[in-house]
Tab-separated table of C-alpha atoms in Angstrom:
chain	number	residue	atom	x	y	z
W	8	MET	CA	-36.978	-1.933	-25.789
W	9	ILE	CA	-38.003	-5.403	-26.874
W	10	SER	CA	-39.267	-7.397	-23.857
W	11	MET	CA	-36.609	-10.092	-24.133
W	12	LYS	CA	-33.763	-7.549	-24.287
W	13	PHE	CA	-35.224	-5.638	-21.344
W	14	ILE	CA	-35.503	-8.814	-19.236
W	15	ASN	CA	-31.903	-9.749	-20.075
W	16	ALA	CA	-30.617	-6.252	-19.251
W	17	ALA	CA	-32.640	-6.098	-16.014
W	18	THR	CA	-31.400	-9.538	-14.955
W	19	LEU	CA	-27.769	-8.563	-15.526
W	20	LYS	CA	-28.234	-5.294	-13.632
W	21	LEU	CA	-29.931	-7.028	-10.683
W	22	GLU	CA	-27.228	-9.728	-10.539
W	23	GLN	CA	-24.576	-7.015	-10.397
W	24	ASP	CA	-26.402	-4.879	-7.824
W	25	PHE	CA	-27.187	-7.775	-5.476
W	26	ALA	CA	-23.939	-9.726	-5.844
W	27	PRO	CA	-22.007	-10.518	-2.650
W	28	THR	CA	-19.610	-7.663	-1.874
W	29	THR	CA	-16.855	-6.898	0.587
W	30	ALA	CA	-14.254	-4.198	1.137
W	31	GLU	CA	-10.514	-4.691	1.566
W	32	HIS	CA	-7.923	-2.216	2.816
W	33	GLY	CA	-5.296	-1.667	0.136
W	34	CYS	CA	-4.659	-0.335	-3.350
W	35	MET	CA	-5.950	-1.936	-6.540
W	36	VAL	CA	-3.989	-1.477	-9.765
W	37	ASP	CA	-4.024	-2.845	-13.288
W	38	VAL	CA	-0.472	-3.823	-14.227
W	39	ARG	CA	-0.182	-4.992	-17.831
W	40	GLY	CA	-3.670	-6.486	-17.757
W	41	ILE	CA	-3.301	-8.163	-14.349
W	42	GLY	CA	-5.483	-6.817	-11.535
W	43	ILE	CA	-3.420	-6.617	-8.353
W	44	LEU	CA	-4.615	-5.802	-4.842
W	45	ILE	CA	-1.672	-4.478	-2.812
W	46	LYS	CA	-2.249	-4.974	0.897
W	47	GLY	CA	-0.123	-4.122	3.901
W	48	SER	CA	-0.131	-2.380	7.225
W	49	SER	CA	-0.519	1.376	7.420
W	50	GLY	CA	2.690	3.098	6.334
W	51	SER	CA	4.081	0.009	4.551
W	52	GLY	CA	4.525	1.884	1.260
W	53	LYS	CA	1.444	0.895	-0.750
W	54	SER	CA	0.913	4.378	-2.190
W	55	GLU	CA	4.587	4.783	-3.113
W	56	ILE	CA	4.498	1.468	-4.964
W	57	VAL	CA	1.377	2.536	-6.836
W	58	LEU	CA	3.024	5.840	-7.819
W	59	GLY	CA	5.985	3.881	-9.187
W	60	LEU	CA	3.625	1.600	-11.108
W	61	LEU	CA	1.726	4.592	-12.527
W	62	ASP	CA	5.051	5.918	-13.841
W	63	ARG	CA	5.516	2.546	-15.567
W	64	GLY	CA	2.110	2.690	-17.301
W	65	ALA	CA	-0.160	0.943	-14.796
W	66	SER	CA	-3.690	2.135	-14.035
W	67	LEU	CA	-5.168	2.874	-10.609
W	68	VAL	CA	-8.508	1.241	-9.794
W	69	ALA	CA	-8.877	2.088	-6.106
W	70	ASP	CA	-6.832	3.586	-3.304
W	71	ASP	CA	-7.160	2.753	0.388
W	72	SER	CA	-10.560	1.016	0.247
W	73	VAL	CA	-11.244	-1.518	-2.496
W	74	LYS	CA	-14.803	-2.714	-3.104
W	75	LEU	CA	-14.908	-6.308	-4.334
W	76	SER	CA	-17.960	-8.026	-5.791
W	77	ALA	CA	-18.549	-11.573	-6.967
W	78	PRO	CA	-21.629	-12.014	-9.140
W	79	GLU	CA	-22.605	-15.668	-9.445
W	80	GLY	CA	-20.660	-17.419	-12.184
W	81	GLN	CA	-18.443	-14.407	-12.820
W	82	GLU	CA	-15.006	-13.234	-11.734
W	83	LEU	CA	-14.171	-11.110	-8.708
W	84	THR	CA	-14.196	-7.473	-9.735
W	85	ALA	CA	-12.776	-4.514	-7.866
W	86	THR	CA	-13.766	-0.876	-7.910
W	87	SER	CA	-13.577	2.189	-5.679
W	88	SER	CA	-16.217	4.372	-4.114
W	89	GLU	CA	-17.445	7.121	-6.407
W	90	LEU	CA	-16.332	9.781	-3.929
W	91	GLY	CA	-12.679	8.683	-3.925
W	92	ARG	CA	-12.465	7.630	-7.556
W	93	PHE	CA	-9.632	9.249	-9.552
W	94	HIS	CA	-7.873	10.352	-6.350
W	95	MET	CA	-5.123	8.944	-4.196
W	96	GLU	CA	-3.775	9.888	-0.790
W	97	VAL	CA	0.005	10.000	-0.414
W	98	ARG	CA	1.550	10.752	2.970
W	99	GLY	CA	3.354	14.056	2.894
W	100	LEU	CA	1.736	15.130	-0.381
W	101	GLY	CA	-1.936	14.856	0.493
W	102	ILE	CA	-4.645	13.926	-1.982
W	103	ILE	CA	-3.625	13.903	-5.629
W	104	ASN	CA	-5.757	13.769	-8.774
W	105	VAL	CA	-4.309	10.785	-10.645
W	106	PRO	CA	-5.656	11.386	-14.192
W	107	LYS	CA	-4.598	15.035	-14.131
W	108	MET	CA	-1.054	14.066	-13.124
W	109	PHE	CA	-0.587	10.831	-15.112
W	110	GLY	CA	-3.160	11.132	-17.918
W	111	ALA	CA	-6.589	9.665	-18.562
W	112	GLY	CA	-5.150	6.176	-19.187
W	113	SER	CA	-3.905	5.991	-15.602
W	114	MET	CA	-7.396	5.220	-14.224
W	115	ARG	CA	-9.804	2.316	-14.506
W	116	VAL	CA	-13.295	2.229	-13.052
W	117	GLU	CA	-13.179	-1.534	-12.396
W	118	LYS	CA	-10.861	-4.474	-12.907
W	119	ARG	CA	-10.865	-8.244	-12.376
W	120	LEU	CA	-8.856	-9.338	-9.296
W	121	ASP	CA	-6.073	-11.710	-10.405
W	122	LEU	CA	-3.446	-11.444	-7.659
W	123	ILE	CA	-3.023	-10.201	-4.102
W	124	ILE	CA	0.349	-8.888	-2.961
W	125	GLU	CA	0.804	-8.562	0.777
W	126	LEU	CA	3.642	-6.338	1.942
W	127	THR	CA	5.460	-7.684	4.994
W	128	HIS	CA	8.264	-6.362	7.176
W	129	ALA	CA	11.811	-7.261	6.168
W	130	GLU	CA	12.325	-9.084	9.483
W	131	GLU	CA	9.971	-11.792	8.195
W	132	LEU	CA	12.215	-12.378	5.156
W	133	ASN	CA	13.505	-15.756	6.404
W	134	GLU	CA	9.976	-17.049	6.975
W	135	LEU	CA	8.995	-16.590	3.317
W	136	ASP	CA	9.211	-19.170	0.539
W	137	ARG	CA	12.355	-18.157	-1.357
W	138	VAL	CA	11.936	-20.485	-4.333
W	139	GLY	CA	8.241	-19.872	-4.987
W	140	ILE	CA	7.325	-23.544	-5.262
W	141	LYS	CA	4.494	-23.403	-2.734
W	142	ARG	CA	1.674	-21.292	-4.133
W	143	GLN	CA	-0.375	-19.451	-1.567
W	144	PHE	CA	-3.959	-18.294	-1.867
W	145	HIS	CA	-6.266	-15.879	-0.082
W	146	THR	CA	-10.011	-16.515	-0.094
W	147	VAL	CA	-12.228	-13.560	-0.991
W	148	LEU	CA	-15.991	-14.064	-1.146
W	149	GLY	CA	-15.469	-17.817	-1.415
W	150	ARG	CA	-13.001	-17.585	-4.301
W	151	ARG	CA	-9.311	-18.396	-4.093
W	152	VAL	CA	-6.971	-15.665	-5.324
W	153	PRO	CA	-3.192	-16.205	-5.658
W	154	LEU	CA	-1.241	-14.479	-2.881
W	155	ILE	CA	2.378	-13.315	-2.870
W	156	ARG	CA	4.067	-11.974	0.253
W	157	LEU	CA	6.781	-9.413	-0.504
W	158	PRO	CA	9.143	-8.132	2.194
W	159	VAL	CA	9.589	-4.366	2.268
W	160	ALA	CA	13.133	-3.139	2.934
W	161	ALA	CA	15.113	0.009	2.238
W	162	GLY	CA	16.647	0.083	-1.211
W	163	ARG	CA	14.279	-2.430	-2.831
W	164	ASN	CA	12.519	-1.296	-5.993
W	165	MET	CA	9.078	-2.480	-4.909
W	166	ALA	CA	7.237	-1.136	-7.967
W	167	HIS	CA	9.499	-3.201	-10.206
W	168	LEU	CA	9.005	-6.301	-8.032
W	169	VAL	CA	5.222	-5.910	-8.219
W	170	GLU	CA	5.427	-5.544	-11.995
W	171	VAL	CA	7.529	-8.727	-12.239
W	172	ALA	CA	4.986	-10.512	-10.005
W	173	ALA	CA	2.236	-9.395	-12.431
W	174	LEU	CA	4.144	-10.742	-15.425
W	175	ASP	CA	4.821	-14.010	-13.584
W	176	GLN	CA	1.106	-14.330	-12.763
W	177	LYS	CA	0.273	-13.685	-16.423
W	178	LEU	CA	2.586	-16.524	-17.454
W	179	LYS	CA	1.146	-18.887	-14.832
W	180	SER	CA	-2.414	-18.231	-15.881
């Protein structure tokens, strides 16, 4: 390798390897080009939403534990651990192999984080902004990421709501 190309490649690799990182509990999906971290308490329906999104053509990045990194001057990127990559745990079904069930296009190794969706209990419905005028943000590794709180209730098509939130975020950005 030419010295200059080697130095450039080594610098990029070192920046990536030593970038600030953190882990978040949730599921990371790519919905129509928008990277969404779905957070919520245990049993709130994150995996069921992701399954619905996979049926609609989304791609899974990480399930349960999402590794986020923020190299200097670059965007927040999310990935999963190598051990759990390509797999997802669904209560009652166990661990499923996502690409074998939904095809090779249903997985991504990493994705930029564009939006965080936090699932809340339906009882908190009245406390939420109904019009969507006030934008909320969540800070991850010193960077502000748009946050949407969605109430979970019986009969709501949560996968569709998350997809609409992704499209709305795409329009806003």
